[in-house]
mmCIF file of C-alpha atoms in Angstrom:
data_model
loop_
_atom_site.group_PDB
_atom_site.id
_atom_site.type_symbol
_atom_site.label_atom_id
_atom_site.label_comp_id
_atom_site.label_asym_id
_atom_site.label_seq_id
_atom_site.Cartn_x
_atom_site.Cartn_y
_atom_site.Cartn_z
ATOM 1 C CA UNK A 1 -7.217 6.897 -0.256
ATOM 2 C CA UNK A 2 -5.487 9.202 -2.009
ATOM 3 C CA UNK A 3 -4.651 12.934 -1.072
ATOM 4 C CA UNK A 4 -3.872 15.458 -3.742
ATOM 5 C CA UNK A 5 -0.653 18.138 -3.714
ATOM 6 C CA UNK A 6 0.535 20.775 -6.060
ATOM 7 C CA UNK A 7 -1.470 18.336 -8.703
ATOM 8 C CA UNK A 8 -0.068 15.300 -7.783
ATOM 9 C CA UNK A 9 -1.849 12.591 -6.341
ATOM 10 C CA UNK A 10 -0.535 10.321 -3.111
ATOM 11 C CA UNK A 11 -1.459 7.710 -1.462
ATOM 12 C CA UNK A 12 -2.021 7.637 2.461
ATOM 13 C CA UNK A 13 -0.559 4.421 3.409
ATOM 14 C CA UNK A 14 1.227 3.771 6.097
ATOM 15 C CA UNK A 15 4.945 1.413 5.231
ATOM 16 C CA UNK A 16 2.873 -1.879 5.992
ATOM 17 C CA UNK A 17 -0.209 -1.298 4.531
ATOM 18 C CA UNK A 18 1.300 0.225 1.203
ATOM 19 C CA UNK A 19 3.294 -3.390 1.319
ATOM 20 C CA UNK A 20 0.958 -5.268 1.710
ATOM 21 C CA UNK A 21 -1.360 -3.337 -1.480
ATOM 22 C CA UNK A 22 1.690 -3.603 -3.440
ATOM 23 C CA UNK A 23 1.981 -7.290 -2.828
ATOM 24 C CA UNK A 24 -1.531 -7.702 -4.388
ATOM 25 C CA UNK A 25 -1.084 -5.635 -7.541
ATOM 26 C CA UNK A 26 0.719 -5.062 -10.828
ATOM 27 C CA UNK A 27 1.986 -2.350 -12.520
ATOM 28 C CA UNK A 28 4.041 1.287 -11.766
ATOM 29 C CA UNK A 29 4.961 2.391 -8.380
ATOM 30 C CA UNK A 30 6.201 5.827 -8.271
ATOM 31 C CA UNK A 31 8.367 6.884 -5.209
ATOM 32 C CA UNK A 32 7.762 10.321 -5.039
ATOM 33 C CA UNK A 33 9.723 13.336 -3.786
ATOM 34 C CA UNK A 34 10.076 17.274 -4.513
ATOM 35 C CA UNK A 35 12.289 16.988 -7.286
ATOM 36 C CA UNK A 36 10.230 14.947 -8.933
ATOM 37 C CA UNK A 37 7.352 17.304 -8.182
ATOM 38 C CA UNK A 38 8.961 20.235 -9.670
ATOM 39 C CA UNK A 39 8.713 18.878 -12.784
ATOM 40 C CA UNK A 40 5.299 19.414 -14.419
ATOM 41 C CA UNK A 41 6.035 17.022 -17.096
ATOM 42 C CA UNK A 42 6.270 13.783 -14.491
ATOM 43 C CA UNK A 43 2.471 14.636 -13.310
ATOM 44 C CA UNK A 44 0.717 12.528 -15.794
ATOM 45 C CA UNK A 45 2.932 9.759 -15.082
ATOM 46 C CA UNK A 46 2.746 10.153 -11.803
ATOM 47 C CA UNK A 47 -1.345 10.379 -11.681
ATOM 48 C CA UNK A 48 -1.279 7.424 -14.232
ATOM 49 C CA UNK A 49 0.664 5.438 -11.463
ATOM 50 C CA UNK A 50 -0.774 2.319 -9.451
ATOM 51 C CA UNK A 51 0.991 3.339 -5.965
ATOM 52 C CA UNK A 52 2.534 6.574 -5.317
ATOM 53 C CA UNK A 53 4.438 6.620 -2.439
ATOM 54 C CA UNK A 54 5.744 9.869 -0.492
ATOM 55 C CA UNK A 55 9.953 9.204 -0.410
ATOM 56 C CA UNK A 56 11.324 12.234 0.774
ATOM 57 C CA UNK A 57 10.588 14.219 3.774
ATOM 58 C CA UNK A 58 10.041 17.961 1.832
ATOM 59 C CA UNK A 59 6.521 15.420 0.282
ATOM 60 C CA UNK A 60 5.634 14.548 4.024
ATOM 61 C CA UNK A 61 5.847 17.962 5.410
ATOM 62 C CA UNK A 62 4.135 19.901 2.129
ATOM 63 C CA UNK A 63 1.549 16.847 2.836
ATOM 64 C CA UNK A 64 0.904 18.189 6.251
ATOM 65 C CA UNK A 65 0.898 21.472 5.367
ATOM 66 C CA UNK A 66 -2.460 20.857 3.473
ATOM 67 C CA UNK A 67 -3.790 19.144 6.251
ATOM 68 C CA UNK A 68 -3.007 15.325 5.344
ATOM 69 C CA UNK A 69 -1.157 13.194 8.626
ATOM 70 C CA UNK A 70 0.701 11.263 6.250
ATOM 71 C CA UNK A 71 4.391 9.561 7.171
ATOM 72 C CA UNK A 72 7.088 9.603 4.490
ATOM 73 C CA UNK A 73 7.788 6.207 2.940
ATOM 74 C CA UNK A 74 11.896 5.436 2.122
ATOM 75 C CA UNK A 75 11.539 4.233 -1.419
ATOM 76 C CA UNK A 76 14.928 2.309 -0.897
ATOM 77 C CA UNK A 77 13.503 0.608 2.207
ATOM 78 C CA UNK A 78 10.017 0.346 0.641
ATOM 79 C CA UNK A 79 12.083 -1.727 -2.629
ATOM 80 C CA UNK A 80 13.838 -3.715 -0.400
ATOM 81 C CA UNK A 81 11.349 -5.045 1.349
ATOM 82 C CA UNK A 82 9.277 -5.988 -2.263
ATOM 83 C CA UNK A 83 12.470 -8.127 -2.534
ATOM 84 C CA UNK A 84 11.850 -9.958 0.319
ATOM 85 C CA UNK A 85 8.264 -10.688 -0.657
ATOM 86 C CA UNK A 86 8.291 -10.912 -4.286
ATOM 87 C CA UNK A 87 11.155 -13.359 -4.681
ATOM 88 C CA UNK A 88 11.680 -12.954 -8.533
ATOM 89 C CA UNK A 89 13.055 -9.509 -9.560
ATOM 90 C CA UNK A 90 15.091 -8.180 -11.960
ATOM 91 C CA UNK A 91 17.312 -5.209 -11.475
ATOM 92 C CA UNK A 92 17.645 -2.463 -14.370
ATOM 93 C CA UNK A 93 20.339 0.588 -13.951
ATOM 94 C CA UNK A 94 23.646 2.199 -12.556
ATOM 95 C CA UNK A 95 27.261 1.365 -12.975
ATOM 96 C CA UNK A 96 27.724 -2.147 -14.207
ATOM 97 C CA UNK A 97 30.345 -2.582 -11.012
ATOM 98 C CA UNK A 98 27.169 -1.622 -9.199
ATOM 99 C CA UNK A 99 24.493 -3.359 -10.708
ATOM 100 C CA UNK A 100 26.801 -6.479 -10.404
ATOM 101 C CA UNK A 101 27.437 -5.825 -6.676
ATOM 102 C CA UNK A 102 23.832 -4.848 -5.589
ATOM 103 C CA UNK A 103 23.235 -8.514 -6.995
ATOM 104 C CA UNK A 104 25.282 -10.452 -5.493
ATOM 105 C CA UNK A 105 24.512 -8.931 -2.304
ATOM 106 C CA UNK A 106 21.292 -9.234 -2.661
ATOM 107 C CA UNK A 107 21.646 -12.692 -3.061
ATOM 108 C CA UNK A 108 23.225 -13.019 0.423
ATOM 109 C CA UNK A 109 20.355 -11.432 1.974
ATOM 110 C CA UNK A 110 17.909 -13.268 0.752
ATOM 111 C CA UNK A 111 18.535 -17.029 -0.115
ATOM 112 C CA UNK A 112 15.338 -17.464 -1.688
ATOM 113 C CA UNK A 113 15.707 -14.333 -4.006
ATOM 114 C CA UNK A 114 15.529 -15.594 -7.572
ATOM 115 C CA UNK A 115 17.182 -12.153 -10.263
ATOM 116 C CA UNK A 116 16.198 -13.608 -13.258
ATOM 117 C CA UNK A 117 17.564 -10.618 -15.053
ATOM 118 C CA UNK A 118 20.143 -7.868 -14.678
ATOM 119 C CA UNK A 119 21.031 -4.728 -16.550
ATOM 120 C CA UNK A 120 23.375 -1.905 -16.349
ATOM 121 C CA UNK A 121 21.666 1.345 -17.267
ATOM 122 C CA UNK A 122 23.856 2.422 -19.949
ATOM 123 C CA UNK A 123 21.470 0.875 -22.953
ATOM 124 C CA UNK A 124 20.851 2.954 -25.638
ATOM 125 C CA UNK A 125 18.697 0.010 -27.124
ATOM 126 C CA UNK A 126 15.490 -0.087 -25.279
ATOM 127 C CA UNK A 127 14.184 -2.767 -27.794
ATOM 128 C CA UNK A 128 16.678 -5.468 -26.861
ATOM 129 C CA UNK A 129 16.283 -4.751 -23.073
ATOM 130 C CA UNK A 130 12.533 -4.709 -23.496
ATOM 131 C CA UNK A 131 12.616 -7.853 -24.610
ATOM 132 C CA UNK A 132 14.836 -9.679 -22.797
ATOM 133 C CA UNK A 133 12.844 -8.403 -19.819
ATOM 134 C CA UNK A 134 9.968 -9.983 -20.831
ATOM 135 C CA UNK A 135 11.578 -13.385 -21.482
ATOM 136 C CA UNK A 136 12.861 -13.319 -17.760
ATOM 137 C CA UNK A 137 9.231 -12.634 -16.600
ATOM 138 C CA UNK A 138 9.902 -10.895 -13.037
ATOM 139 C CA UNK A 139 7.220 -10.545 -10.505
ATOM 140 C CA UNK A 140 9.369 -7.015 -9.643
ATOM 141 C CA UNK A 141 11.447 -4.762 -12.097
ATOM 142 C CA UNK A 142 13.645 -2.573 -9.799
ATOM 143 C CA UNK A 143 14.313 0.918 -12.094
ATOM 144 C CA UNK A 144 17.287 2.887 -11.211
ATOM 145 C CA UNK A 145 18.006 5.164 -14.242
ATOM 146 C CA UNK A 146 17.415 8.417 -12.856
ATOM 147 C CA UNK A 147 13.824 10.325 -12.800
ATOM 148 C CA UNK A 148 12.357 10.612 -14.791
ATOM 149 C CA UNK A 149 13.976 8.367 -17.002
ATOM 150 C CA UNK A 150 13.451 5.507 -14.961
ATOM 151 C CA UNK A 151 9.378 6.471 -15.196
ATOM 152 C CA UNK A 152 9.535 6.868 -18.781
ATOM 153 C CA UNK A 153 11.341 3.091 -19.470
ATOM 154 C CA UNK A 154 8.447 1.775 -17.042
ATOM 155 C CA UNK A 155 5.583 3.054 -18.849
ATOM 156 C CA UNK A 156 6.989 0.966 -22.009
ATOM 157 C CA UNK A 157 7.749 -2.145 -19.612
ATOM 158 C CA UNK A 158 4.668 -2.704 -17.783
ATOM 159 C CA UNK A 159 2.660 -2.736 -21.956
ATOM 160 C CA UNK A 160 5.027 -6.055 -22.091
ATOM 161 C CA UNK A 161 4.819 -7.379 -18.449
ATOM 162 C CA UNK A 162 1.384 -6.905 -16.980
ATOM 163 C CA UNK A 163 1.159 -8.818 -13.995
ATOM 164 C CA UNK A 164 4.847 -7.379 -12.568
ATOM 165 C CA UNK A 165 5.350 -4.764 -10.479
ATOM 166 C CA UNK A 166 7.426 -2.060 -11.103
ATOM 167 C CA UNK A 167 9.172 0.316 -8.887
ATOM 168 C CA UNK A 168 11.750 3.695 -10.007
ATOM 169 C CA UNK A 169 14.066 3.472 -7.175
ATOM 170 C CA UNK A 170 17.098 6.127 -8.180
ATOM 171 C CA UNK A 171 20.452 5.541 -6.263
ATOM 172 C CA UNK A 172 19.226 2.756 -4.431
ATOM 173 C CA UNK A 173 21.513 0.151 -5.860
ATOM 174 C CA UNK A 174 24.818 1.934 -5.057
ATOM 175 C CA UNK A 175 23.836 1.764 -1.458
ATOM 176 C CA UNK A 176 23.435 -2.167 -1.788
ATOM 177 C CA UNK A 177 26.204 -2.187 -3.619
ATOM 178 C CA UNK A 178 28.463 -1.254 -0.620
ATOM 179 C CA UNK A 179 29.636 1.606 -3.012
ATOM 180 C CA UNK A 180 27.763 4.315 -1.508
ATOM 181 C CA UNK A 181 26.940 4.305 2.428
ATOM 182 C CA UNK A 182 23.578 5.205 3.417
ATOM 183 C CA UNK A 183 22.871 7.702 6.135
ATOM 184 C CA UNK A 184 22.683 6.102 10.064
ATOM 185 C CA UNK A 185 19.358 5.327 11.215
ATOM 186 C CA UNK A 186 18.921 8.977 13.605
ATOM 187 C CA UNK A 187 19.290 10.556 9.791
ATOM 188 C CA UNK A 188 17.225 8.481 8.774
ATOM 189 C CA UNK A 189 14.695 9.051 11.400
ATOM 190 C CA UNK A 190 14.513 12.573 11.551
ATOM 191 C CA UNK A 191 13.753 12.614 7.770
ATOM 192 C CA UNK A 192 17.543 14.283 6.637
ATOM 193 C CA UNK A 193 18.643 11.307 4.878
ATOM 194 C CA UNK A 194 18.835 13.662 1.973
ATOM 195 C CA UNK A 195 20.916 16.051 3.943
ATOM 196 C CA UNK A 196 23.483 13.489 4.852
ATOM 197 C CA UNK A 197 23.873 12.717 1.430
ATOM 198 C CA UNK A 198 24.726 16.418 0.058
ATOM 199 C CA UNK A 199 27.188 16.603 2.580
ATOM 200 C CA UNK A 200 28.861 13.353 1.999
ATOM 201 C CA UNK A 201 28.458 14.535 -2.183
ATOM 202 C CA UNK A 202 28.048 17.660 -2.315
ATOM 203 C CA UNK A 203 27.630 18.099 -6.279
ATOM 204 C CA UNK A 204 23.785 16.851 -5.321
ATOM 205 C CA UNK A 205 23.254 20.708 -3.703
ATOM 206 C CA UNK A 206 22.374 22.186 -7.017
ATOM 207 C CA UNK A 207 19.627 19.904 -7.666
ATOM 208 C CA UNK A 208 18.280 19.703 -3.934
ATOM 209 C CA UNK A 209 18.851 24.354 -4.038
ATOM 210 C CA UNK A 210 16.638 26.043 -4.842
ATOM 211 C CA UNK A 211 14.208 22.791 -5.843
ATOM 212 C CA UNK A 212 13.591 21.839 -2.182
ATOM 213 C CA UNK A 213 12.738 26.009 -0.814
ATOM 214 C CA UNK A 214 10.858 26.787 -4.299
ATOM 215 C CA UNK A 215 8.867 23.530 -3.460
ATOM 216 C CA UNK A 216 8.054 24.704 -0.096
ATOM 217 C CA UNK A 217 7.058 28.039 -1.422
ATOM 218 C CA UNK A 218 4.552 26.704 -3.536
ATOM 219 C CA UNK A 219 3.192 24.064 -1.264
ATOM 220 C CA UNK A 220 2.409 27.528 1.050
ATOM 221 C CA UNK A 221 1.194 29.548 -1.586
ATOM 222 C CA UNK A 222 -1.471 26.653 -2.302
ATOM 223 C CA UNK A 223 -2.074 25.779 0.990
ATOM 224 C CA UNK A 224 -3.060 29.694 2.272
ATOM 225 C CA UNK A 225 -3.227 32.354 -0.917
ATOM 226 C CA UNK A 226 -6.526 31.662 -2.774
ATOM 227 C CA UNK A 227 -6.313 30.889 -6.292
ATOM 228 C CA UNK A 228 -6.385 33.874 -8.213
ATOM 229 C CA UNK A 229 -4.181 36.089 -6.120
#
């Protein structure tokens, strides 16, 4: 089931049932969040999408809002756990320091974790990554290039590698990298993950203000003005 806000389509899941439908499918999973949302350009590709998850806590709350009981899904903890039950992945963005490290640690975690292919995201030549990504044939391509790059280089991947699964997961690999600590688990809990990390960086306030308030705003406006007003 899917429930529809500001013109973007979500689905309901809970963490293990959207697991367990991602285990059984192919194609783009979008991790969704109000950044993402203010961007009218990302709603085809986000409609277009085989899972669409609700990642941060300003999705879960507009979600309410217009009557939907839905509970946010981490997208880092949502990819991590695809790791764990796909087995063969291949890891595209950040640093190459961090791309590097979020391998090998990887590794550690999970013995039986086959990356058959590994990329820093600074590529200007899509072909030759393209390619080489669908020699190593991964059951999961972990994106982190940024949204809505990340989106964009999927939509291309998945016309080469239709039985893998795809998933844009942003700054996830600096937190397995060690390079970037994520927030403790009562953050995490009450939803201000995001909140921890402005404070820790804060050159990510400009794009969380105004995006996260003018999302709000709208979500209200749609939920109780009538259209037209």
């Amino acid at each position: 089931m899917r429930a529809e806000l500001l013109g973007f389509k979500i689905d309901t899941y809970d963490f293990e049932s959207a697991v367990e439908y991602a285990k059984n499918i192919s194609g783009q999973v979008v991790t969704i969040n109000p950044e993402m949302m203010s961007n009218p350009d990302m709603k085809e590709i986000v409609n277009s999408a085989e899972l669409v998850i609700p990642d941060g806590i300003g999705v879960e709350i507009g979600l309410r809002i217009s009557g939907h009981n839905v509970k946010r899904i981490p997208g880092i903890q949502f990819a991590h756990r695809m790791l764990q039950e796909c087995k063969s992945a291949a890891l595209i963005g950040a640093k190459l320091e961090v791309n590097t490290l979020a391998c090998e640690n990887l590794k550690k975690e999970f013995e039986d974790l086959n990356i058959v292919y590994a990329q820093d995201g600074y590529f200007k030549d899509d072909e030759r990554v393209l390619e080489e990504l669908k020699q190593s044939n991964p059951r999961l391509v972990l994106c982190a290039l940024g949204s809505p790059k990340q989106e964009l280089f999927i939509i291309e991947a998945k016309k080469l590698l239709p039985e893998a699964l795809f998933i844009g997961v942003g700054g996830s690999f600096d937190v397995w990298s060690g390079q970037v600590e994520r927030a403790p688990e009562i953050w995490q809990k009450l939803g201000l993950e995001w909140l921890y990390r402005t404070i820790k960086e804060p050159q990510r306030f400009k794009r969380i203000f105004p995006t996260l308030p003018l999302f709000m705003l709208r979500v209200l406006r749609e939920r109780f003005i009538p259209k037209g007003v």
